[in-house]
Coordinates of C-alpha atoms in Angstrom, one line a residue:
M1 CA 16.1 8.3 -37.5
A2 CA 13.5 9.4 -34.9
R3 CA 12.6 6.4 -32.2
P4 CA 9.0 5.3 -32.6
E5 CA 6.6 6.9 -29.8
Q6 CA 6.2 4.8 -26.1
C7 CA 4.1 2.4 -27.3
L8 CA 3.0 1.8 -23.5
V9 CA 0.0 3.9 -21.2
L10 CA 2.2 5.0 -17.5
E11 CA 0.0 6.1 -14.9
P12 CA 1.2 8.5 -13.9
Q13 CA 2.3 10.1 -17.0
H14 CA 5.1 12.5 -15.8
E15 CA 5.6 12.2 -12.1
L16 CA 6.6 10.0 -9.6
K17 CA 4.8 11.4 -5.4
F18 CA 6.5 10.2 -2.5
R19 CA 5.2 11.6 0.2
G20 CA 7.4 11.6 3.4
P21 CA 8.0 11.3 6.3
F22 CA 11.2 9.6 4.9
T23 CA 12.2 8.0 8.2
D24 CA 11.1 4.7 6.3
V25 CA 10.8 3.3 2.9
V26 CA 8.6 5.3 0.9
A27 CA 6.4 3.7 -1.8
A28 CA 4.9 4.5 -5.4
N29 CA 2.9 2.8 -8.2
L30 CA 4.1 2.7 -11.5
K31 CA 1.1 1.4 -14.2
L32 CA 2.3 0.2 -17.2
T33 CA -0.2 -0.8 -19.8
N34 CA 0.6 -2.6 -22.7
P35 CA -2.6 -1.9 -25.7
T36 CA -0.5 -2.8 -28.3
D37 CA -1.4 -6.7 -29.8
R38 CA 2.2 -7.6 -29.3
N39 CA 3.8 -8.6 -26.5
V40 CA 6.3 -5.3 -25.4
C41 CA 9.6 -6.1 -23.6
F42 CA 10.7 -3.4 -20.4
K43 CA 13.0 -1.6 -18.2
V44 CA 12.8 0.6 -15.8
K45 CA 15.9 3.5 -14.8
T46 CA 16.6 5.9 -13.0
T47 CA 19.3 8.6 -12.2
A48 CA 20.1 7.7 -8.4
P49 CA 19.9 3.6 -8.5
R50 CA 21.4 3.7 -4.9
R51 CA 18.2 5.3 -3.4
Y52 CA 15.6 3.3 -5.3
C53 CA 14.5 -0.2 -4.8
V54 CA 12.6 -1.4 -8.3
R55 CA 10.5 -4.7 -8.5
P56 CA 10.1 -4.9 -11.0
N57 CA 12.5 -3.4 -12.9
S58 CA 11.8 -5.8 -16.3
G59 CA 10.3 -7.5 -17.8
V60 CA 7.7 -8.7 -20.8
I61 CA 4.0 -7.6 -21.2
D62 CA 1.5 -9.3 -22.9
A63 CA -0.3 -8.2 -25.3
G64 CA -3.4 -6.2 -24.0
T65 CA -2.2 -7.0 -20.5
F66 CA -0.5 -4.6 -17.9
T67 CA 2.3 -4.9 -14.6
N68 CA 2.4 -2.9 -11.8
V69 CA 5.8 -1.7 -10.9
A70 CA 6.7 -0.6 -7.4
V71 CA 9.4 2.3 -6.4
M72 CA 10.8 1.5 -3.2
L73 CA 12.2 5.2 -2.2
Q74 CA 14.8 4.1 0.7
P75 CA 14.8 6.5 3.7
F76 CA 17.2 9.8 4.1
D77 CA 16.9 12.6 5.8
Y78 CA 14.5 15.3 4.1
D79 CA 15.1 18.6 3.5
P80 CA 12.2 20.7 2.2
A81 CA 14.4 23.4 0.4
E82 CA 16.4 21.1 -1.8
R83 CA 14.2 20.1 -4.7
S84 CA 14.4 16.7 -6.4
K85 CA 16.8 16.1 -9.3
H86 CA 15.6 12.3 -9.6
K87 CA 14.7 10.8 -12.6
F88 CA 13.0 7.7 -14.1
M89 CA 12.8 6.1 -17.8
V90 CA 10.5 3.3 -19.1
Q91 CA 12.6 1.6 -22.0
S92 CA 10.6 -0.4 -24.6
M93 CA 10.5 -2.5 -27.7
M94 CA 7.9 -4.6 -29.3
A95 CA 9.7 -8.8 -28.6
P96 CA 10.4 -10.2 -31.3
H97 CA 8.1 -13.0 -32.3
D98 CA 10.9 -15.9 -31.2
M99 CA 12.1 -14.8 -28.0
T100 CA 14.5 -17.1 -26.0
D101 CA 16.6 -14.8 -24.0
I102 CA 15.8 -11.1 -23.6
E103 CA 19.3 -9.9 -21.9
A104 CA 20.2 -10.9 -25.7
V105 CA 17.4 -9.0 -26.8
W106 CA 18.0 -6.2 -25.2
K107 CA 21.9 -6.7 -26.0
A108 CA 21.2 -6.2 -29.8
A109 CA 18.5 -3.7 -29.8
K110 CA 18.9 -1.2 -32.8
P111 CA 18.4 2.3 -31.2
E112 CA 15.9 3.7 -33.6
E113 CA 13.7 0.5 -32.3
L114 CA 13.8 1.4 -28.9
M115 CA 11.2 3.1 -27.5
D116 CA 11.0 6.0 -23.8
S117 CA 9.1 7.6 -21.3
K118 CA 10.6 10.3 -19.0
L119 CA 9.0 10.6 -15.4
K120 CA 10.1 13.4 -12.7
C121 CA 10.3 12.2 -8.4
F122 CA 8.3 15.0 -6.3
F123 CA 8.7 14.9 -2.1
E124 CA 6.7 16.1 -0.2
M125 CA 5.5 16.2 3.8
A126 CA 2.4 14.7 4.5
L127 CA 0.9 17.7 7.7
E128 CA 0.2 16.1 10.6
N129 CA -3.2 16.8 10.3
D130 CA -4.0 15.7 7.0
K131 CA -6.0 12.2 8.7
Y132 CA -8.8 10.0 6.6
E133 CA -11.7 9.8 8.1
G134 CA -11.4 5.6 8.9
D135 CA -8.7 6.6 11.1
S136 CA -10.2 9.1 13.8
P137 CA -10.7 7.7 16.9
T138 CA -14.3 6.5 18.0
P139 CA -14.9 7.0 20.8
L140 CA -15.9 4.8 24.0
P141 CA -20.0 4.7 25.0
S142 CA -20.8 5.4 28.6
P143 CA -21.6 3.0 30.6
L144 CA -25.7 4.3 30.3
Q145 CA -25.6 4.0 26.5
L146 CA -23.8 0.3 26.8
E147 CA -26.8 -0.3 28.8
Q148 CA -29.1 1.2 26.4
S149 CA -27.3 -0.3 23.3
I150 CA -27.4 -4.1 24.8
L151 CA -31.2 -3.8 26.0
L152 CA -32.2 -2.5 22.8
K153 CA -30.1 -4.9 20.5
S154 CA -31.3 -8.5 22.9
S155 CA -35.0 -7.4 23.4
S156 CA -35.9 -9.4 20.6
A157 CA -33.6 -12.0 21.2
L158 CA -35.9 -11.9 24.4
E159 CA -39.7 -12.6 26.0
D160 CA -41.7 -9.9 26.8
G161 CA -42.1 -11.2 30.3
E162 CA -38.5 -11.4 30.7
V163 CA -37.8 -8.2 29.1
K164 CA -40.6 -6.9 32.5
K165 CA -38.4 -8.8 34.9
I166 CA -35.2 -7.0 33.7
M167 CA -36.6 -3.6 33.7
E168 CA -38.4 -4.2 36.8
E169 CA -34.9 -4.9 38.4
C170 CA -33.2 -1.7 36.8
K171 CA -36.3 0.5 38.5
R172 CA -35.1 -1.0 41.9
L173 CA -31.8 -0.5 41.7
Q174 CA -32.2 2.5 40.1
M175 CA -34.3 3.5 43.1
E176 CA -31.4 2.2 45.4
V177 CA -28.8 4.4 43.6
H178 CA -31.0 7.8 44.2
R179 CA -31.8 6.7 48.4
L180 CA -27.6 6.0 48.2
R181 CA -27.9 9.7 46.3
E182 CA -29.7 11.0 49.4
E183 CA -27.7 9.6 51.9
N184 CA -24.7 10.7 50.5
T185 CA -26.2 14.4 50.5
Q186 CA -27.2 14.3 54.0
I187 CA -23.1 12.5 55.3
R188 CA -21.9 15.7 52.8
E189 CA -24.2 18.2 54.7
D190 CA -23.1 16.2 57.8
D191 CA -19.1 16.4 57.4
G192 CA -19.8 20.1 56.4
L193 CA -21.0 20.7 60.0
R194 CA -18.2 18.7 61.3
K195 CA -15.6 19.9 59.7
R196 CA -16.8 23.7 61.3
K197 CA -17.0 22.8 64.3
G198 CA -13.1 20.6 63.9
T199 CA -11.6 23.9 63.1
S200 CA -13.6 26.0 66.2
S201 CA -12.2 23.2 68.0
G202 CA -9.2 21.9 66.4
G203 CA -10.1 18.4 67.1
P204 CA -9.4 16.3 63.8
Y205 CA -13.0 15.6 62.2
S206 CA -11.4 17.0 58.9
S207 CA -10.3 13.9 57.5
M208 CA -13.0 11.7 59.1
A209 CA -15.0 13.8 57.5
T210 CA -12.9 13.2 54.4
S211 CA -12.9 9.6 54.7
G212 CA -16.9 8.8 55.2
T213 CA -17.4 11.1 51.9
Q214 CA -15.5 9.4 49.7
Q215 CA -16.2 5.6 51.4
G216 CA -20.1 7.1 50.5
F217 CA -18.9 8.2 46.5
R218 CA -17.6 4.9 46.7
S219 CA -20.5 2.5 47.4
L220 CA -22.7 4.7 44.8
R221 CA -20.3 4.1 42.1
I222 CA -19.6 0.5 43.0
L223 CA -23.4 -0.1 43.0
A224 CA -24.3 1.5 39.5
L225 CA -21.2 -0.9 38.0
C226 CA -23.3 -3.5 40.1
I227 CA -26.4 -2.5 37.7
L228 CA -24.4 -2.0 34.5
F229 CA -23.6 -5.8 35.7
F230 CA -26.6 -7.6 36.5
V231 CA -28.0 -6.5 33.5
I232 CA -24.8 -7.6 31.4
G233 CA -25.0 -10.8 32.9
V234 CA -28.7 -11.8 32.3
I235 CA -29.1 -10.4 29.0
G236 CA -26.2 -12.9 27.8
G237 CA -27.2 -15.7 29.7
K238 CA -30.5 -15.9 27.9
L239 CA -28.6 -15.2 25.2
L240 CA -26.6 -18.1 25.2
L241 CA -29.4 -20.6 26.3

């Protein structure tokens, strides 16, 4: 006598896919849906029980409901040339109305009462360039972009007079930066002259000129950071008041 067709709806229906790398546990989900008006007993079996952990591997699905089965592949040495021969079978049967012991029901089940579905296992290795959009790194904003963003987001929380004062202070500091840039330009020109003279006379002016130039650049960077911290500190303090 032929067995009845599977009453459960399987998702996926024919194949369980496992995506590497396989140096850690890789899981696949199997959804079992019971569209009937009776409770259904189920079991999940595999041809390689030592390679997989299945939770739950058996149970009862109430009428009109579903259950998710997690199939976890244990770590192993993956060989792309080797095709997987592992298979899974979902076995099911209608639960008796007076069922009290599910194990006893399975032992007493007749072959013509059992339904089953088979699934193959498929292994694939993830490519290095396979990345979700959400995983792409977000570039960090520059100090100028950060300053502008803070001003735009916080201007609505400050009074017009306060915003004007901050902008005037920023303008004054920017003029100071411009003055320092001109001084650095002059320093570089003087350093170049000293280097040429030092080379012709053999004096120790080369190292001293380099030190003076580096000190000028360092002062410029420190002032630029002071501008950013001043703006952030003023606006942050106003928002906390």
